[in-house]
mmCIF file of C-alpha atoms and ligand atoms in Angstrom:
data_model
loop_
_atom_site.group_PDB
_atom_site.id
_atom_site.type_symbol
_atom_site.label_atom_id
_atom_site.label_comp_id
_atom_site.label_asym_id
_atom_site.label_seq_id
_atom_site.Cartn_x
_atom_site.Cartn_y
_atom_site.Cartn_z
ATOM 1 C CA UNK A 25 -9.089 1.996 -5.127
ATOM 2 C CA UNK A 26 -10.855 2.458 -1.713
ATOM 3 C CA UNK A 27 -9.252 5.329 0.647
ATOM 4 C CA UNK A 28 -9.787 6.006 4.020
ATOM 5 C CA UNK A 29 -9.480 10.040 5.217
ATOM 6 C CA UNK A 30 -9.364 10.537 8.717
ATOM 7 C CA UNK A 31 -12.453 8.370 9.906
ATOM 8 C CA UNK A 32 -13.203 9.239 13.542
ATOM 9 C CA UNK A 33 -16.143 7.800 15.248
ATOM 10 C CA UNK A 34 -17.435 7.670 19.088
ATOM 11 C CA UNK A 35 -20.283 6.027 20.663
ATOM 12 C CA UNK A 36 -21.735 8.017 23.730
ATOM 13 C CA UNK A 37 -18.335 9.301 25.069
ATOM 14 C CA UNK A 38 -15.885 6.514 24.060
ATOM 15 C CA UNK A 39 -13.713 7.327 20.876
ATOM 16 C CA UNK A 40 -13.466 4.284 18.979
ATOM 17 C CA UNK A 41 -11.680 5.424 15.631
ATOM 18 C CA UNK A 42 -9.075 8.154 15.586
ATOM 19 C CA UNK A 43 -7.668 10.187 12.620
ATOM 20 C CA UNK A 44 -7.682 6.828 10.211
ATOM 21 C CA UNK A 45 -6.095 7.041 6.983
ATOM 22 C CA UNK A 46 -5.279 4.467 4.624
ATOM 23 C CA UNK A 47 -5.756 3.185 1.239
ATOM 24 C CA UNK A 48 -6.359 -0.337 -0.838
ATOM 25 C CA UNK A 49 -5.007 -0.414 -3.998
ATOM 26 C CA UNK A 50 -6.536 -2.341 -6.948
ATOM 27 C CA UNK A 51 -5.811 -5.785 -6.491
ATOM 28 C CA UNK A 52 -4.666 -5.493 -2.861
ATOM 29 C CA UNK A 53 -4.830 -7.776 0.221
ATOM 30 C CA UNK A 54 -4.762 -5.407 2.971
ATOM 31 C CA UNK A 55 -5.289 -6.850 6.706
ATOM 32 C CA UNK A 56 -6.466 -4.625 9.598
ATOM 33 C CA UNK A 57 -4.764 -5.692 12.140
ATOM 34 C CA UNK A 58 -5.156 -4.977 16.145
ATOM 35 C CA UNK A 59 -6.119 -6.369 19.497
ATOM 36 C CA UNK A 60 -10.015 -7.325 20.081
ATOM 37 C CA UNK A 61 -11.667 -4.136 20.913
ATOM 38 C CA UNK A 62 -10.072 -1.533 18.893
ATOM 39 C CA UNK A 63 -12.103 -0.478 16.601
ATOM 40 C CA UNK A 64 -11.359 -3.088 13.442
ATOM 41 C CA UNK A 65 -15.079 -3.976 12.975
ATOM 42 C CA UNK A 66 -16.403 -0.812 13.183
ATOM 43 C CA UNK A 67 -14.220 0.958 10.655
ATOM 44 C CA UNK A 68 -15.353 -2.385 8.638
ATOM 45 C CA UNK A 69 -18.985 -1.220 8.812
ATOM 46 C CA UNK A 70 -18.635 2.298 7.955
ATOM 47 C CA UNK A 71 -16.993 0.929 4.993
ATOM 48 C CA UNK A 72 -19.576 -1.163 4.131
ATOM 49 C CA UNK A 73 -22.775 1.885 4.836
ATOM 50 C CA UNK A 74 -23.496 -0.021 7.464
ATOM 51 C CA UNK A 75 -22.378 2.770 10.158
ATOM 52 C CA UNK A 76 -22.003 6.359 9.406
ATOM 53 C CA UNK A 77 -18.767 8.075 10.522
ATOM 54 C CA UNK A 78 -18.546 10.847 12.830
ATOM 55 C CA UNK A 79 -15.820 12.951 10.774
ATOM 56 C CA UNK A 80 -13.975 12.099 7.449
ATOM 57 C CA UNK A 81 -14.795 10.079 4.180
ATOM 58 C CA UNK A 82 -14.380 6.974 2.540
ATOM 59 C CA UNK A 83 -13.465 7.104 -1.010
ATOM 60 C CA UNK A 84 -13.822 4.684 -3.989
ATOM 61 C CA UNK A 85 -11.611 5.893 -6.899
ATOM 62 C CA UNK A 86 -11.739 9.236 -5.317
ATOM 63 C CA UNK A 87 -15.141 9.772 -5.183
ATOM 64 C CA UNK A 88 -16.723 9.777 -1.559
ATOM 65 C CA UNK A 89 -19.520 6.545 -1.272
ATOM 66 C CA UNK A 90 -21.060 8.387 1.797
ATOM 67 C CA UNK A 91 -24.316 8.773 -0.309
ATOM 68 C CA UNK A 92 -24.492 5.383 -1.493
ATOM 69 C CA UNK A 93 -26.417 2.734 0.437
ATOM 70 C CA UNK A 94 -24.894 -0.599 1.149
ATOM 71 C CA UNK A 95 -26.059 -2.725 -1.060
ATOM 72 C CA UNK A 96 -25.606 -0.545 -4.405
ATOM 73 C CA UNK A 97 -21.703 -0.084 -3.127
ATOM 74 C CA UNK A 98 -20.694 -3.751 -5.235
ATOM 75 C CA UNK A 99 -18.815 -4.525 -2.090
ATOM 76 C CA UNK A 100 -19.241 -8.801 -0.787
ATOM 77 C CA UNK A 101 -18.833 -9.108 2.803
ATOM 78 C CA UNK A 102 -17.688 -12.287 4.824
ATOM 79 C CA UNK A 103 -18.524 -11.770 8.793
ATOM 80 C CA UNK A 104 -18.037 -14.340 11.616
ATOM 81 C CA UNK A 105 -21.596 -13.165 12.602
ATOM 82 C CA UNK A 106 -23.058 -12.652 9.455
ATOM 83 C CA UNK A 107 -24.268 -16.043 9.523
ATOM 84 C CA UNK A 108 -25.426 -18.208 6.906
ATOM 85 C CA UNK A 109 -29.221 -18.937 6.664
ATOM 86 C CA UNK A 110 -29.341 -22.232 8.389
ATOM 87 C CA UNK A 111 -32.520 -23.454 7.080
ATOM 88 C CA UNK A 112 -31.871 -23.138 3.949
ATOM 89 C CA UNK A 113 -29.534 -24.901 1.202
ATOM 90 C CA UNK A 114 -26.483 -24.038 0.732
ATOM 91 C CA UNK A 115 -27.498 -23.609 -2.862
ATOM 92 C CA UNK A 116 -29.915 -21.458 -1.726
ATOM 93 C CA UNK A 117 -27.469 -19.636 0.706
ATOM 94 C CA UNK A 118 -24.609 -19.134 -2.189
ATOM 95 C CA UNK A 119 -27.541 -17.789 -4.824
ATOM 96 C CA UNK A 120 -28.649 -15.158 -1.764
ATOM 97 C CA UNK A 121 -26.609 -12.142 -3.301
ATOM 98 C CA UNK A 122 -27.519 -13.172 -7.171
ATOM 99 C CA UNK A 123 -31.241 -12.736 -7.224
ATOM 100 C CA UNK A 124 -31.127 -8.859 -6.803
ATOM 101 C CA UNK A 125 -29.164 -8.888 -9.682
ATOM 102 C CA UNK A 126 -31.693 -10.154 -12.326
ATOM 103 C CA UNK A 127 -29.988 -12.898 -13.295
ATOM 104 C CA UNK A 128 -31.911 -16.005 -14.861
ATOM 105 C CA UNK A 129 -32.685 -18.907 -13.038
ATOM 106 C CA UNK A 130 -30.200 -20.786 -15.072
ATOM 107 C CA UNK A 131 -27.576 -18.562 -14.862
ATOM 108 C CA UNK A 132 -27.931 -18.542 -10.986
ATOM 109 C CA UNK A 133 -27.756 -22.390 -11.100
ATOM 110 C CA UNK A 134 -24.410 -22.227 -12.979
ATOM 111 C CA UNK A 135 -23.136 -19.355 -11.123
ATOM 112 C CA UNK A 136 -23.576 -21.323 -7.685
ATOM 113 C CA UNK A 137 -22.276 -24.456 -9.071
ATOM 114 C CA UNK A 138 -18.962 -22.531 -9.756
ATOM 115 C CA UNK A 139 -18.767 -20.791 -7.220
ATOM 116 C CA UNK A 140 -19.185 -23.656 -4.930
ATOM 117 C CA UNK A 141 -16.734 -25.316 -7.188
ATOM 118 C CA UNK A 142 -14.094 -22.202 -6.501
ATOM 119 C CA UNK A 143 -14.205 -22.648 -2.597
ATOM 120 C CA UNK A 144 -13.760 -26.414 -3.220
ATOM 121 C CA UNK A 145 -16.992 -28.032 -2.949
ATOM 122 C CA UNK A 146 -18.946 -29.879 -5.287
ATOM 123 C CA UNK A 147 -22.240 -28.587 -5.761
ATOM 124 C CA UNK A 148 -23.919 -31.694 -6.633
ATOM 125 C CA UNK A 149 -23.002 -32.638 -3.796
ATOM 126 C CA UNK A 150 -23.222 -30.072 -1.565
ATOM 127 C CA UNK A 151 -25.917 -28.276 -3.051
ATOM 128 C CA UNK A 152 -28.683 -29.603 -1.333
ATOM 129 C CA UNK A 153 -27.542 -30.000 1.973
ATOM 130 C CA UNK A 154 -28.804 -27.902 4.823
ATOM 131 C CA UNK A 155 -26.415 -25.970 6.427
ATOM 132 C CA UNK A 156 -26.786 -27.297 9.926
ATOM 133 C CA UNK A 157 -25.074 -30.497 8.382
ATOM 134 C CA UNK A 158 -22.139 -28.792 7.315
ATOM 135 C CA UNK A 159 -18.613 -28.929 9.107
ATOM 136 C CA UNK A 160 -17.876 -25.463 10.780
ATOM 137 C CA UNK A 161 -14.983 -25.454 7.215
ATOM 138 C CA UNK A 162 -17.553 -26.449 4.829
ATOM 139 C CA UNK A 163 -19.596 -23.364 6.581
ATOM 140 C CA UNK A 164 -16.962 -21.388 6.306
ATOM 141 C CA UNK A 165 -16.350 -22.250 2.414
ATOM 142 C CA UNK A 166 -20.129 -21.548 2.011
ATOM 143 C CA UNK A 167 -19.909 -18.059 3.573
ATOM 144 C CA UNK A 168 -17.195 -17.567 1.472
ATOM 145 C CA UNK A 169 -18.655 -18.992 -1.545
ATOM 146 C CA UNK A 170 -21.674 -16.557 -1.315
ATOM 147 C CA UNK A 171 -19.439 -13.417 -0.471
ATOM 148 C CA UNK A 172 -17.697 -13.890 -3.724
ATOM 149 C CA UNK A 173 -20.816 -15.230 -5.885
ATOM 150 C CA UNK A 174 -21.922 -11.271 -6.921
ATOM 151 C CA UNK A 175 -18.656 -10.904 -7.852
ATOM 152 C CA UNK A 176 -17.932 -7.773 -5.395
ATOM 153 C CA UNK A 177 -15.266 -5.099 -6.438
ATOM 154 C CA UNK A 178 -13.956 -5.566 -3.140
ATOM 155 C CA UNK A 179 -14.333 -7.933 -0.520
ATOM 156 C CA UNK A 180 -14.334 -7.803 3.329
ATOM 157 C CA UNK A 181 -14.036 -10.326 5.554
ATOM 158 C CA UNK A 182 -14.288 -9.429 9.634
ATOM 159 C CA UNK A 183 -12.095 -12.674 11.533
ATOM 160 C CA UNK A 184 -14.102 -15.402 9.088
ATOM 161 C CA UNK A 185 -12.111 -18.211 10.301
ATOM 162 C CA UNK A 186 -12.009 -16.636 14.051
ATOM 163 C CA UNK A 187 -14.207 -20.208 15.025
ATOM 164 C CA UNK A 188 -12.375 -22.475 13.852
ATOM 165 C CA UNK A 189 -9.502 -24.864 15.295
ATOM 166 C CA UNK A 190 -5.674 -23.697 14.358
ATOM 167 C CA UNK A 191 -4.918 -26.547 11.761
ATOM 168 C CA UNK A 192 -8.172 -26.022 9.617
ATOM 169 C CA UNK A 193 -7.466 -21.916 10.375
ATOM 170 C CA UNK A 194 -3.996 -22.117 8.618
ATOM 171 C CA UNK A 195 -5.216 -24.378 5.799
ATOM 172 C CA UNK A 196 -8.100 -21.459 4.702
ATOM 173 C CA UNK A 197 -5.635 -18.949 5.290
ATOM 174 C CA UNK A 198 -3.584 -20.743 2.502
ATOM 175 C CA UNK A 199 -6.338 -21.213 0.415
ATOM 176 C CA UNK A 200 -8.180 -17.511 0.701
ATOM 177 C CA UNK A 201 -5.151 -16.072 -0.151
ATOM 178 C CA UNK A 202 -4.441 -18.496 -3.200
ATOM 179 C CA UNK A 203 -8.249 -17.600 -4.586
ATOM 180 C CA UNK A 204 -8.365 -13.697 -4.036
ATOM 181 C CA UNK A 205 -4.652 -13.567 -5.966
ATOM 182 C CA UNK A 206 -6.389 -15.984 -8.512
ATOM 183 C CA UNK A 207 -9.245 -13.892 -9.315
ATOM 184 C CA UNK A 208 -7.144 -10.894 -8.726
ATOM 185 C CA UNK A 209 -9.646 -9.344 -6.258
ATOM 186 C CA UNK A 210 -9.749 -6.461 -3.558
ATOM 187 C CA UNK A 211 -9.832 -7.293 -0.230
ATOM 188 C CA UNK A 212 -9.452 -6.144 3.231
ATOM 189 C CA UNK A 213 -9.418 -8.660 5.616
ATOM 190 C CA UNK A 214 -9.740 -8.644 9.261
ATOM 191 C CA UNK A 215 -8.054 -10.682 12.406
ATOM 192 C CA UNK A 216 -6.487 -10.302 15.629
ATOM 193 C CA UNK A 217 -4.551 -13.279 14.924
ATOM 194 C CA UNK A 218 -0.698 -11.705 13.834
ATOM 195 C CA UNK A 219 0.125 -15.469 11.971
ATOM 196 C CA UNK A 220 -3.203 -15.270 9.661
ATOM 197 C CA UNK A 221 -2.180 -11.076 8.865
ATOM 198 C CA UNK A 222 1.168 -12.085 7.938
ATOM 199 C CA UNK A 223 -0.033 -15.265 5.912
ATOM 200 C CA UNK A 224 -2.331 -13.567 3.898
ATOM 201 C CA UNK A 225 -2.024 -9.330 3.824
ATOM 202 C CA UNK A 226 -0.027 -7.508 1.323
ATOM 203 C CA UNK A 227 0.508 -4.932 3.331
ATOM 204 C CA UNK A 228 -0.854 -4.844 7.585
ATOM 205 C CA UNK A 229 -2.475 -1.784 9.190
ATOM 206 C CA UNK A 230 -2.061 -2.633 12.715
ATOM 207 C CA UNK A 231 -4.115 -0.397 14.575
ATOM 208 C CA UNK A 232 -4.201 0.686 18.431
ATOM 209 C CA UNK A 233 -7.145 2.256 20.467
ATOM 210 C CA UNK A 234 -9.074 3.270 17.371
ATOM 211 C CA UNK A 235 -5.471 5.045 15.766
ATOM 212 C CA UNK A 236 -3.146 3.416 12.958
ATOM 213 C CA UNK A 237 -0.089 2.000 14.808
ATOM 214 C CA UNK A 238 2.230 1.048 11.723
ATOM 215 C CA UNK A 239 1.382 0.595 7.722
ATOM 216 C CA UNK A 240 3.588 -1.330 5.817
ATOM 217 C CA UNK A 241 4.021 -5.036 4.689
ATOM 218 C CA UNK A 242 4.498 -7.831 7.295
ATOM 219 C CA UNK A 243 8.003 -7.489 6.619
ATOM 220 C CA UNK A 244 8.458 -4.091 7.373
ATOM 221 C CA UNK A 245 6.281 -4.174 10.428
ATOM 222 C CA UNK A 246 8.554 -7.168 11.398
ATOM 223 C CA UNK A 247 12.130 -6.144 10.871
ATOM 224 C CA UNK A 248 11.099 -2.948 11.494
ATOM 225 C CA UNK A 249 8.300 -2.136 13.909
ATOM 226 C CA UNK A 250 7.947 1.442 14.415
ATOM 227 C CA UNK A 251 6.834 1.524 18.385
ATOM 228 C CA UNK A 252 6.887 -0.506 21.737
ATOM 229 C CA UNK A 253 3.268 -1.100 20.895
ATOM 230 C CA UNK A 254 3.943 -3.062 17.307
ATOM 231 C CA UNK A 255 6.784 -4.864 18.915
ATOM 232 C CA UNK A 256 5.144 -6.301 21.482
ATOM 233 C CA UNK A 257 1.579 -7.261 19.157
ATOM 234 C CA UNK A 258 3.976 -8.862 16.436
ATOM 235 C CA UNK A 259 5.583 -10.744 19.697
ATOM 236 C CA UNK A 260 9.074 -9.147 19.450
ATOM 237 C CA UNK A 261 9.287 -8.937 23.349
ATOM 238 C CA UNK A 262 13.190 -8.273 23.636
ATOM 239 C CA UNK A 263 13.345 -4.387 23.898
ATOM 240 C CA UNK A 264 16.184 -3.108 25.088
ATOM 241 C CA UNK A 265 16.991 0.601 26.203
ATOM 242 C CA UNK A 266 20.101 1.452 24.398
ATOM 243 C CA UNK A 267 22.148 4.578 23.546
ATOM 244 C CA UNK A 268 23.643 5.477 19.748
ATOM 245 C CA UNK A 269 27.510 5.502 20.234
ATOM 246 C CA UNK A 270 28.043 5.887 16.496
ATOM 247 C CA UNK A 271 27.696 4.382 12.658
ATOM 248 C CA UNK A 272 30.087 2.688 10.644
ATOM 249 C CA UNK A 273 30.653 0.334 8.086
ATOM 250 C CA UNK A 274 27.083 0.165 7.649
ATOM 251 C CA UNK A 275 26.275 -0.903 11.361
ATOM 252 C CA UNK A 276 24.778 1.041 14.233
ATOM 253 C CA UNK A 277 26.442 1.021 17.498
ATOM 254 C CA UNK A 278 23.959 1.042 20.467
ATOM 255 C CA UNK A 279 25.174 0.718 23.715
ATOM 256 C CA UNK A 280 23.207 -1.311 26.068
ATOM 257 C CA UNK A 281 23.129 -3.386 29.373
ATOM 258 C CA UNK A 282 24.685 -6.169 27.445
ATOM 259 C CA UNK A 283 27.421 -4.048 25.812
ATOM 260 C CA UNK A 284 27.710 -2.457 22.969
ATOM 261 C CA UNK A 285 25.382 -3.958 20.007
ATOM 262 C CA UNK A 286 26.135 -3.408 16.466
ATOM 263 C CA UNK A 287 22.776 -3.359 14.621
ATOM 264 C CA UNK A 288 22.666 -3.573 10.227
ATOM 265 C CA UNK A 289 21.744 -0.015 9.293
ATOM 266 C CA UNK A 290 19.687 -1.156 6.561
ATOM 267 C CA UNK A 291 16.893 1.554 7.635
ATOM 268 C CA UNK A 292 16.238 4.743 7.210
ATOM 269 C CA UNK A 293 16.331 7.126 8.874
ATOM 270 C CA UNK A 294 19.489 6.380 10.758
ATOM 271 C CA UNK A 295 19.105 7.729 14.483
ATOM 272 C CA UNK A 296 21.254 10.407 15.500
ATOM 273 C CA UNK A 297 24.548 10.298 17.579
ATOM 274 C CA UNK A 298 23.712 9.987 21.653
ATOM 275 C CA UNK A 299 20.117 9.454 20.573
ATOM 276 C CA UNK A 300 18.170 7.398 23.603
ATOM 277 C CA UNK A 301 16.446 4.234 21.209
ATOM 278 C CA UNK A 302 15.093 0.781 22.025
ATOM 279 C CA UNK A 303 16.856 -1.901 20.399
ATOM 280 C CA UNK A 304 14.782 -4.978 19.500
ATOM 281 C CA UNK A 305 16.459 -7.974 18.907
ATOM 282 C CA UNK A 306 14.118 -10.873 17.567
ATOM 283 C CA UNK A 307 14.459 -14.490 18.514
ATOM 284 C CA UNK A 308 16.218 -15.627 14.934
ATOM 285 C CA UNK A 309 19.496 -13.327 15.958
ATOM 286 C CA UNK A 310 20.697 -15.543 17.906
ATOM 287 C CA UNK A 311 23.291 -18.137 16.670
ATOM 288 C CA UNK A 312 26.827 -19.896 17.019
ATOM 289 C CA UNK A 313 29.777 -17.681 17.015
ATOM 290 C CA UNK A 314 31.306 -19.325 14.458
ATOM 291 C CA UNK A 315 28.932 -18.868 11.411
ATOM 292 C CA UNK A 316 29.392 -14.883 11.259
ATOM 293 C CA UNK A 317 32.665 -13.311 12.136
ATOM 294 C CA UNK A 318 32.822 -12.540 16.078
ATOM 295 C CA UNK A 319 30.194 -9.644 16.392
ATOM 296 C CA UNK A 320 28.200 -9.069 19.233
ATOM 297 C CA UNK A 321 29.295 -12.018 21.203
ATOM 298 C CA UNK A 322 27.324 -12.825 24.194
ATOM 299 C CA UNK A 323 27.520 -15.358 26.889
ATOM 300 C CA UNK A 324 24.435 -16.127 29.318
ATOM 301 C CA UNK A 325 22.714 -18.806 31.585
ATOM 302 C CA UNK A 326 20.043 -20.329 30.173
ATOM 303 C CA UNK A 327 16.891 -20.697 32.250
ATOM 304 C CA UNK A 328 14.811 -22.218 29.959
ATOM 305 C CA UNK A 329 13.834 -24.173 26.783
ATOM 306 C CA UNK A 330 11.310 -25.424 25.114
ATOM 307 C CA UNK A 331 10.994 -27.563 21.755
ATOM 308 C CA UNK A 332 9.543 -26.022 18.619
ATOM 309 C CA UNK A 333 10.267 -28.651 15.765
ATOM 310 C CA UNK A 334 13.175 -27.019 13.891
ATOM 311 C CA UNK A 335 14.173 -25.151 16.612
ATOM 312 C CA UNK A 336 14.047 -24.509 20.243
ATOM 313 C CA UNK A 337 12.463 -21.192 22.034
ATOM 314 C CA UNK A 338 15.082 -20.412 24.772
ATOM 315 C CA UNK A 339 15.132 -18.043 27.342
ATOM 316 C CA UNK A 340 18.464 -16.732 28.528
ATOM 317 C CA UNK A 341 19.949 -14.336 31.516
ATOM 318 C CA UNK A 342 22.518 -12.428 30.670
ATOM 319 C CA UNK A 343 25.155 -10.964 33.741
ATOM 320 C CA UNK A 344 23.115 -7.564 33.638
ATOM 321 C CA UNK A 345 19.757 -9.584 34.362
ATOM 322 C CA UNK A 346 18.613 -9.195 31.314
ATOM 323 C CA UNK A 347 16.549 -11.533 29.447
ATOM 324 C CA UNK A 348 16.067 -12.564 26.480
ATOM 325 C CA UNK A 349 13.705 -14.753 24.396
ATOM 326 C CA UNK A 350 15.620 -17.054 21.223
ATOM 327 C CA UNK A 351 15.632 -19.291 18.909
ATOM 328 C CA UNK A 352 18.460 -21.945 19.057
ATOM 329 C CA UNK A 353 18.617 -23.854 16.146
ATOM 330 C CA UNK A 354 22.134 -25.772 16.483
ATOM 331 C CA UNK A 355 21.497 -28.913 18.202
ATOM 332 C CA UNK A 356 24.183 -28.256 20.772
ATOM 333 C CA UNK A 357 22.856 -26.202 23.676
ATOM 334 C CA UNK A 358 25.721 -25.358 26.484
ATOM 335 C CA UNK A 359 24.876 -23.839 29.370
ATOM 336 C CA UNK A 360 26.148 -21.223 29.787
ATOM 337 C CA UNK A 361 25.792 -20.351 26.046
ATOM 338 C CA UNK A 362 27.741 -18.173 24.290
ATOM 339 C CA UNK A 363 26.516 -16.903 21.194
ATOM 340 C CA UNK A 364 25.995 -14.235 18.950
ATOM 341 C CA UNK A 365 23.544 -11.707 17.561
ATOM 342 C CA UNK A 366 23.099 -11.503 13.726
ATOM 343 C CA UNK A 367 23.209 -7.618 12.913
ATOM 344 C CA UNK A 368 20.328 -7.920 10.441
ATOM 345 C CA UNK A 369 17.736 -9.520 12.781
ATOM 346 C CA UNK A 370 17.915 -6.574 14.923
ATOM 347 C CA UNK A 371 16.353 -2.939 14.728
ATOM 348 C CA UNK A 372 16.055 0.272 16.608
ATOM 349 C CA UNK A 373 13.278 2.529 17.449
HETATM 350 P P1 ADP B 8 -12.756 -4.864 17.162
HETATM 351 O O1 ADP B 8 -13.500 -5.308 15.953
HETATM 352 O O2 ADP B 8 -11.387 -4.344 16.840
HETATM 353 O O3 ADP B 8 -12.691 -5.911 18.220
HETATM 354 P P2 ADP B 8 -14.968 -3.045 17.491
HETATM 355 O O4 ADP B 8 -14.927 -2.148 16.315
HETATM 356 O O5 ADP B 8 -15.966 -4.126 17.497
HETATM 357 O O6 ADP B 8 -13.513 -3.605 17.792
HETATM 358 O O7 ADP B 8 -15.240 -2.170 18.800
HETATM 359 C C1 ADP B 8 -14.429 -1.062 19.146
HETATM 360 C C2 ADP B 8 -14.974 -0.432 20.407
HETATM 361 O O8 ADP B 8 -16.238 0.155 20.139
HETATM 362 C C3 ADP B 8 -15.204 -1.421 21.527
HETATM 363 O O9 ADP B 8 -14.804 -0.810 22.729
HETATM 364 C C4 ADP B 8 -16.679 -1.643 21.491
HETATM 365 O O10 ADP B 8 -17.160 -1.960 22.783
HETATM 366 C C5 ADP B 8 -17.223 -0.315 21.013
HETATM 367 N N1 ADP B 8 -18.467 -0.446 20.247
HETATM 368 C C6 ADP B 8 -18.615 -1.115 19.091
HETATM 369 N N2 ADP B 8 -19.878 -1.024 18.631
HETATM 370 C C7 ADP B 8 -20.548 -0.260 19.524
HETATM 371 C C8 ADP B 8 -21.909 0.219 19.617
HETATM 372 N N3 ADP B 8 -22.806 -0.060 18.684
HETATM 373 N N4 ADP B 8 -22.224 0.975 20.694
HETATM 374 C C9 ADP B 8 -21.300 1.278 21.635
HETATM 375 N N5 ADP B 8 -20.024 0.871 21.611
HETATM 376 C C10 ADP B 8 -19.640 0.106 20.567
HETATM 377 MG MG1 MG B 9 -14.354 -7.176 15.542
#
């Protein structure tokens, strides 16, 4: 539906966007992804006509939407700073995008009323009330509720829930995503936040610097990240330097300051023979030796652990030095531990 070929844009000297190519099918959450300050918002804007790009073209069903100004593109937007009109009703606020489209009073009054409805307020309720009496989630649900209300062929939202506290956060998360599969919309959605991209994207691209850092769904960025960089964003922080001794049986051997690993090699491609990789081994490998069959046993101190409901967050040393970050979920915790590393909650790169 909407494609992305190789956007670049600068301001003064400063590169912001970087060869960026992508594309949003019909239908599609997708969820740009990154750290504060590169470049998500902007590449939101020259989507939306609100910035022009230095080199490249956005396409909407192949045809390029350069000439076309913003508000004839059919596209709703939901920004943290695109704030709601706080004087006004939030009737008044939701019917905003409706009254350049010649509908009749009546239909506007209906249209509001269901859209408010949709986003889970009740307009006779709500209708009335200024916006300055609102909860920041009843904002929130208005901003959303008059995003939607022109009924945009695709819909982008720029960290909308970025104010609000982690509880109410997770419960819109659940929600948006419930309501765009509902009424099967577009959107691209953007966050920092790694939790609200995983909740909610069908498919992540986690940029870096202004330049796409991975594409894929948040499963494949997280059994699989494709660079130090991803790893360490999607918080897989135990990357190890290892060496490829060999493959067999469907495992990769990689040797390693904690001995030789044997890693699922349920990717593709498989890294060559003596090739230098990093092995990332995420917290949910570890467990007892005694639920898989005696693989990649491992016995350290632990230094440290801290309680996380179904399981704990340890951190280990290992004889090398080496640390490493877990998840323990057996309520027996000796120290030392030995333990073991599932083969299919680790990757190399
Ligand atoms: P993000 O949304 O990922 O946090 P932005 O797209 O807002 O990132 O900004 C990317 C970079 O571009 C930042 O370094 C920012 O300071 C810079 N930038 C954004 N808008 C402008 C502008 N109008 N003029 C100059 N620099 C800008
Ligand atoms: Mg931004």
């Amino acid at each position: 539906m909407l494609q992305l070929q190789h956007i670049s844009k600068a301001y003064a000297q400063t590169r912001v966007l970087q060869n960026v190519n992508f594309e949003v099918a019909q239908g599609e959450i997708v969820c740009l992804l990154g750290p504060s300050g590169c470049g998500k918002s902007t590449l939101l804007r020259i989507i939306a006509g609100l910035e022009s790009q230095d080199g490249g073209q956005v396409r909407l069903n192949g045809e390029p939407i350069d000439p076309v100004p913003t508000h004839l593109r059919g596209f709703g937007f939901m920004f943290q700073d695109f704030a709601l009109f706080p004087h006004r009703t939030v009737a008044q606020n939701v019917a905003f995008g409706l009254r350049m489209q010649h509908l009749s009073a009546h239909e506007i009054d209906e249209r509001v009323a269901s859209q408010l409805r949709l986003v889970g307020l009740d307009a006779a309720k709500y209708g009335s009330r200024a916006i300055d009496q609102l909860s920041g989630g009843e904002r929130q649900r208005v901003a959303l509720a008059r995003s939607l209300a022109p009924q945009p062929r695709l819909l982008m939202l720029d960290e909308p829930l970025g104010s609000l506290d982690r509880a109410l956060r997770e419960q819109l998360t659940d929600e948006l995503h419930e309501l765009i599969k509902r009424l099967g919309l577009t959107a691209l959605y953007v966050t920092h936040d790694q939790a609200e991209a995983f909740a909610l994207a069908d498919r992540i691209v986690l940029m870096n610097s202004g330049q796409v850092a991975q594409i894929g769904t948040p499963a494949q960025l997280y059994r699989q990240p494709a660079s130090l960089f991803v790893a360490r964003f999607l918080g897989l922080n135990n990357v190890i330097a290892g060496r490829v001794l060999g493959h067999a049986h469907g495992f990769v051997q990689v040797e390693t300051v904690l001995g030789v690993i044997e890693v699922a090699a349920d990717f593709t491609p498989l890294p060559a023979l003596g090739a230098a990789v990093q092995l990332v081994i995420r917290p949910e490998a570890a467990c007892p030796c005694d639920t898989v069959q005696a693989q990649n046993v491992l016995i350290a101190e632990v230094t440290q652990r801290s309680f996380r409901g179904a399981t704990q967050r340890i951190q280990v040393r290992h004889a090398s030095g080496q640390m490493l970050t877990l998840d323990w979920a057996a309520t027996a915790l000796p120290n030392p531990l030995r333990f073991c590393l599932r083969p299919d909650a680790m990757s190399v790169m």
